[in-house]
CSV table of C-alpha atoms in Angstrom, one decimal:
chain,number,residue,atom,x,y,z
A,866,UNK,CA,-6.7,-31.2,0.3
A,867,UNK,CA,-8.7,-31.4,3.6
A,868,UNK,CA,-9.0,-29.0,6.6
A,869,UNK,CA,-7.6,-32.2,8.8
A,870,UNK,CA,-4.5,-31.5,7.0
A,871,UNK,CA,-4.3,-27.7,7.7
A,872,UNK,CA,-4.1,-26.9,4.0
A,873,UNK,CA,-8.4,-25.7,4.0
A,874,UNK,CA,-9.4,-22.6,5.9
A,875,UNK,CA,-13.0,-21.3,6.7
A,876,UNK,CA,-13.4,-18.1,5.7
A,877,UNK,CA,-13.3,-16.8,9.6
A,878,UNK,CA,-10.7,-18.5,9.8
A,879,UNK,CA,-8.8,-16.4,6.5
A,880,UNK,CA,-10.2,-13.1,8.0
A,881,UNK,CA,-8.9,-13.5,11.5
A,882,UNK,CA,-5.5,-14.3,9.9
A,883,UNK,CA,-5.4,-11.7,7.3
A,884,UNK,CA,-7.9,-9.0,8.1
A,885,UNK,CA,-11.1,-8.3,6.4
A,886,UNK,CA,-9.6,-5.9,3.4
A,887,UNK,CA,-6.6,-8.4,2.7
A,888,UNK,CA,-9.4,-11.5,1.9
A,889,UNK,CA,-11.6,-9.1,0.2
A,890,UNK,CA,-8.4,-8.1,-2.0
A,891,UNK,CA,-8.3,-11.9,-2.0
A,892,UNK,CA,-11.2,-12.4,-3.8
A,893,UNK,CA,-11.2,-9.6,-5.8
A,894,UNK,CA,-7.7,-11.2,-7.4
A,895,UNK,CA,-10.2,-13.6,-8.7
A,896,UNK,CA,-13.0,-13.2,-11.1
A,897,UNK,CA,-16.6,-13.6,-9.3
A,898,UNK,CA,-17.7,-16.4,-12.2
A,899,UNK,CA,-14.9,-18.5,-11.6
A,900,UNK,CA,-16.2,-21.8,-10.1
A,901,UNK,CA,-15.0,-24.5,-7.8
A,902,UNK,CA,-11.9,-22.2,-7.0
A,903,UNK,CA,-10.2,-22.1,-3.9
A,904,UNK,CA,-7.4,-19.8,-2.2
A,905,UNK,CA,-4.6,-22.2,-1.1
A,906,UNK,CA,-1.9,-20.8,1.2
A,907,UNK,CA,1.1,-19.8,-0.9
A,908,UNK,CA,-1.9,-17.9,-3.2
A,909,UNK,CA,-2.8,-16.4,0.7
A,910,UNK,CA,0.4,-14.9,0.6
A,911,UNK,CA,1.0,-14.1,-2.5
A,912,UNK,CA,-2.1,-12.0,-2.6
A,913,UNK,CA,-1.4,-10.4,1.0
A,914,UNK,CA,1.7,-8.9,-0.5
A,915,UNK,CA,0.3,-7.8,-3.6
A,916,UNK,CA,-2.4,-6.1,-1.1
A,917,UNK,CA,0.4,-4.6,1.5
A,918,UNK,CA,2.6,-3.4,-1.4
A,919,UNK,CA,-0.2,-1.4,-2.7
A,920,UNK,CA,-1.1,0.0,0.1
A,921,UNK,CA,2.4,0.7,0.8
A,922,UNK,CA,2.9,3.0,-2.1
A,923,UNK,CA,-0.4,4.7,-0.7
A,924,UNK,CA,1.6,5.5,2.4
A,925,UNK,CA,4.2,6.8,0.8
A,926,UNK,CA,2.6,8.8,-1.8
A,927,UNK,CA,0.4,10.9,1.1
A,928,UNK,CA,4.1,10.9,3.3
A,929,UNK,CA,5.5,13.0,0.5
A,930,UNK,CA,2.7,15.0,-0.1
A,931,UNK,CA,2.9,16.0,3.1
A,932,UNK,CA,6.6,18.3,2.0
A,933,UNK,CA,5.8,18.6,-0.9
A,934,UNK,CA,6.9,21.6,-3.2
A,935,UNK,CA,5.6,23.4,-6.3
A,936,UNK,CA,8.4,22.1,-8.6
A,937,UNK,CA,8.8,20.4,-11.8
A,938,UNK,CA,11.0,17.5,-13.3
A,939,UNK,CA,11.5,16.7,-16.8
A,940,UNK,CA,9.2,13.6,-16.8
A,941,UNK,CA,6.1,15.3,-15.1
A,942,UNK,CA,4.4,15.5,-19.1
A,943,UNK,CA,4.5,11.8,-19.6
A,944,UNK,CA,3.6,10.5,-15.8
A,945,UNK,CA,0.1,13.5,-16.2
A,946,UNK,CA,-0.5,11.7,-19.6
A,947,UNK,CA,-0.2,8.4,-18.6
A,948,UNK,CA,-3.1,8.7,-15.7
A,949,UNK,CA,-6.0,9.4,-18.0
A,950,UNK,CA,-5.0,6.3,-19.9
A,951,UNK,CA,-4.9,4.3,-16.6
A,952,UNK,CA,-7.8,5.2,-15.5
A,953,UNK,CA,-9.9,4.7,-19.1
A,954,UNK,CA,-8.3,0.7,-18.7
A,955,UNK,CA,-9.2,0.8,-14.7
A,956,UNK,CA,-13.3,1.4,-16.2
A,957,UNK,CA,-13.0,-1.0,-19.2
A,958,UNK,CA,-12.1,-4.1,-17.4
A,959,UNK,CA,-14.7,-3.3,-14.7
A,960,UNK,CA,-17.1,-2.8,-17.2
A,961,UNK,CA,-15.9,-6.1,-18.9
A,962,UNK,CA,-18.1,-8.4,-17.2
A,963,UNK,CA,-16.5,-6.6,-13.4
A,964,UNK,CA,-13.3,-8.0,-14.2
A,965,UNK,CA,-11.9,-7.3,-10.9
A,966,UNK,CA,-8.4,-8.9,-11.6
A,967,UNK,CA,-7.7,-7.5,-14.6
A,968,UNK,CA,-9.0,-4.1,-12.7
A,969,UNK,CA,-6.5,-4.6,-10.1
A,970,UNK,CA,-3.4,-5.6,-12.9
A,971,UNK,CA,-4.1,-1.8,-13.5
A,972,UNK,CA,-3.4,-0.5,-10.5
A,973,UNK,CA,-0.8,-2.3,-9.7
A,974,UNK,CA,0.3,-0.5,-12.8
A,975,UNK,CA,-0.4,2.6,-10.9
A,976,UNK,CA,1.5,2.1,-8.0
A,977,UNK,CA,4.4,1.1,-10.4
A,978,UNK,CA,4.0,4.5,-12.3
A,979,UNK,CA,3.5,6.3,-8.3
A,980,UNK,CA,6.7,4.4,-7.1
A,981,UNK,CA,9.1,5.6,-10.0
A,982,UNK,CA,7.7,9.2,-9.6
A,983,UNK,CA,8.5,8.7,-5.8
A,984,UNK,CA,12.0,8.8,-7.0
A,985,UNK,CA,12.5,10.8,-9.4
A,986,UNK,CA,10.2,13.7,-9.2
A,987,UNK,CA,8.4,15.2,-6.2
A,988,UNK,CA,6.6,18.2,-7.8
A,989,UNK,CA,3.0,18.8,-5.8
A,990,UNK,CA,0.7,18.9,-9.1
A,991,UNK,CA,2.1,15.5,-10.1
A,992,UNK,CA,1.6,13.8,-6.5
A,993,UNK,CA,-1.9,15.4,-6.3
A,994,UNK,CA,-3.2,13.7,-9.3
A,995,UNK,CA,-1.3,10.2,-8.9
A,996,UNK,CA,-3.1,10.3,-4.9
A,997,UNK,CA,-6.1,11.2,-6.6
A,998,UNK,CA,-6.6,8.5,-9.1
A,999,UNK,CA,-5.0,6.0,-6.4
A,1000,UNK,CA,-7.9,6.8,-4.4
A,1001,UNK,CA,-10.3,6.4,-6.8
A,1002,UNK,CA,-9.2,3.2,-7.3
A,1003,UNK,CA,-9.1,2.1,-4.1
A,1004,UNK,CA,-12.8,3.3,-3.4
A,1005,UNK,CA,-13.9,1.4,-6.2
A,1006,UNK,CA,-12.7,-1.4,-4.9
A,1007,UNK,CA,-13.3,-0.9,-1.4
A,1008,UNK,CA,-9.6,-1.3,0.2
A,1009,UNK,CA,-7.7,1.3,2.0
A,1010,UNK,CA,-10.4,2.5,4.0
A,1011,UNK,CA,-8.8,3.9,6.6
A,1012,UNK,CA,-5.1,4.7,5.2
A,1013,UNK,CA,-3.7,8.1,6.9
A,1014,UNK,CA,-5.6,7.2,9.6
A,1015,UNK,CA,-4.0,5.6,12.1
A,1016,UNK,CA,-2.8,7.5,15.1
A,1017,UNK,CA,0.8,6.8,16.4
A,1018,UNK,CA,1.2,6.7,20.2
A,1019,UNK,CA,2.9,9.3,22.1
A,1020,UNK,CA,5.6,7.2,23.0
A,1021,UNK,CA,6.1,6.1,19.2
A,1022,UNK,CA,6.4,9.5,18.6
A,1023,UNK,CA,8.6,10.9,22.0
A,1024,UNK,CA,10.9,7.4,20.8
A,1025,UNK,CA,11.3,9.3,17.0
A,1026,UNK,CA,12.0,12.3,17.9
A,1027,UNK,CA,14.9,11.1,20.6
A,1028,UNK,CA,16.2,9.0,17.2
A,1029,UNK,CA,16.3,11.6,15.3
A,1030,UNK,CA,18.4,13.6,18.0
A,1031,UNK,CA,20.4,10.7,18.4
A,1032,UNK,CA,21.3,10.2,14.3
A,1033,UNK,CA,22.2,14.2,14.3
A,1034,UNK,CA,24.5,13.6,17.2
A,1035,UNK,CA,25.7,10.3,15.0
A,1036,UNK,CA,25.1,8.2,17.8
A,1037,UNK,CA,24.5,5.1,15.7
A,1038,UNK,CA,24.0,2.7,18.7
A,1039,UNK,CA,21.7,4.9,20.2
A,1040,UNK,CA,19.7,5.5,16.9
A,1041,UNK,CA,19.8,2.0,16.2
A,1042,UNK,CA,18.7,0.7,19.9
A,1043,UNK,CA,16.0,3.3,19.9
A,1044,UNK,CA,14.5,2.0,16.2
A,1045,UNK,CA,14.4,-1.7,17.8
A,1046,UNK,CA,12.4,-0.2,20.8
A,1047,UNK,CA,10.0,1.3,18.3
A,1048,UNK,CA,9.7,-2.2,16.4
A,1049,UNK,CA,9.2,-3.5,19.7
A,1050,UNK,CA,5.8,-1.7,19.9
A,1051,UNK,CA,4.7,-2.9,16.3
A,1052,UNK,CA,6.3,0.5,14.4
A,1053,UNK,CA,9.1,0.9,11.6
A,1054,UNK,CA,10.6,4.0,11.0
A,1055,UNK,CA,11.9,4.6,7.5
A,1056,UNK,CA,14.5,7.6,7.0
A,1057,UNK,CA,13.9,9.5,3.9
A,1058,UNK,CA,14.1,12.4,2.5
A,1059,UNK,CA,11.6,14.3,4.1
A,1060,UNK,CA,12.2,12.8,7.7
A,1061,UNK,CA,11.3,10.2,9.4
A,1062,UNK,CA,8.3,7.9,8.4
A,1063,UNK,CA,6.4,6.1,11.2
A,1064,UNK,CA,4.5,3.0,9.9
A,1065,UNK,CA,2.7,0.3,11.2
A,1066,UNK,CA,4.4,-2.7,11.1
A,1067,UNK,CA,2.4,-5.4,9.1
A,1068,UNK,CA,2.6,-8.9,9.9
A,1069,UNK,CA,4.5,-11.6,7.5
């Protein structure tokens, strides 16, 4: 390995590619007494994803909150149980010696748990606590700092709202020509069940 090869990066070098929170999810992948260790490329990646799928669920768990409805669904018990459990295994690896990765296996656990609930239940109470604990987590660790944040443009927004009047009208090539202008300007749109959601689109 050598940086005249391309496969070594400085660290301002990983940071202007990735963005600060993505290489500090980088190195908290990794415990902080490993030594000698490096993060080669396809581990970049790897780690990115891990990062933007995370933060992904976070988007959509605050999207659906958003509707959301005092309602209940038969497995509401056994996603409120599981939480408490989560977080008790969230402390005990940070307290074990600030095991970082194993801190982050948890919440990826999380996010798994959030993403089932996403489709099966939608009841307020549930979403509350799952956002709840998922920011806590996310604190801890420092990542997702400015999640719900992000304003969308006016012409983002003007550009939805004409696809949305297009898809009523089922004027597919309209819809569809409007949601390439949108990804034009570095948005996705995502049609669920509670209407459109605008995101920003993250680079591969």
């Amino acid at each position: 390995m050598s940086k005249s090869k391309g496969n070594i990066f400085t660290l301002p070098e990983i940071v202007e590619k990735y963005g600060g929170e993505v290489v500090r999810f980088m190195f908290l992948s990794v415990h902080y007494r490993k030594k000698n260790w490096t993060i080669q490329q396809p581990l970049q990646k790897m780690q990115k994803n891990n990062y933007l799928k995370l933060k992904e669920t976070l988007d959509n768990l605050e999207f659906t909150l958003k509707n959301a409805e005092d309602e209940s669904s038969p497995g509401d018990l056994k996603i409120l149980k599981s939480l408490p459990e989560l977080e008790d295994q969230f402390r005990e690896a940070l307290e074990d010696d600030f095991n970082t990765p194993k801190a982050i296996t948890v919440f990826r656990e999380l996010s798994r748990t959030a993403n089932v609930y996403l489709e099966t239940g939608r009841g307020r109470q549930v979403l509350e606590q799952i956002h709840f604990l998922y920011k806590r987590f996310s604190d801890v660790l420092g990542i997702f700092a400015q999640a719900g944040k992000e304003e969308i443009s006016e012409e983002v927004s003007r550009l939805v709202e004409e696809r949305e009047a297009a898809r009523k009208k089922k004027d597919w090539t309209a819809s569809d020509a409007i949601r390439e202008k949108i990804k034009s300007l570095g948005y996705i749109v995502q049609d669920t069940k509670e209407g459109p959601q605008v995101k920003k689109a993250e680079e591969s």
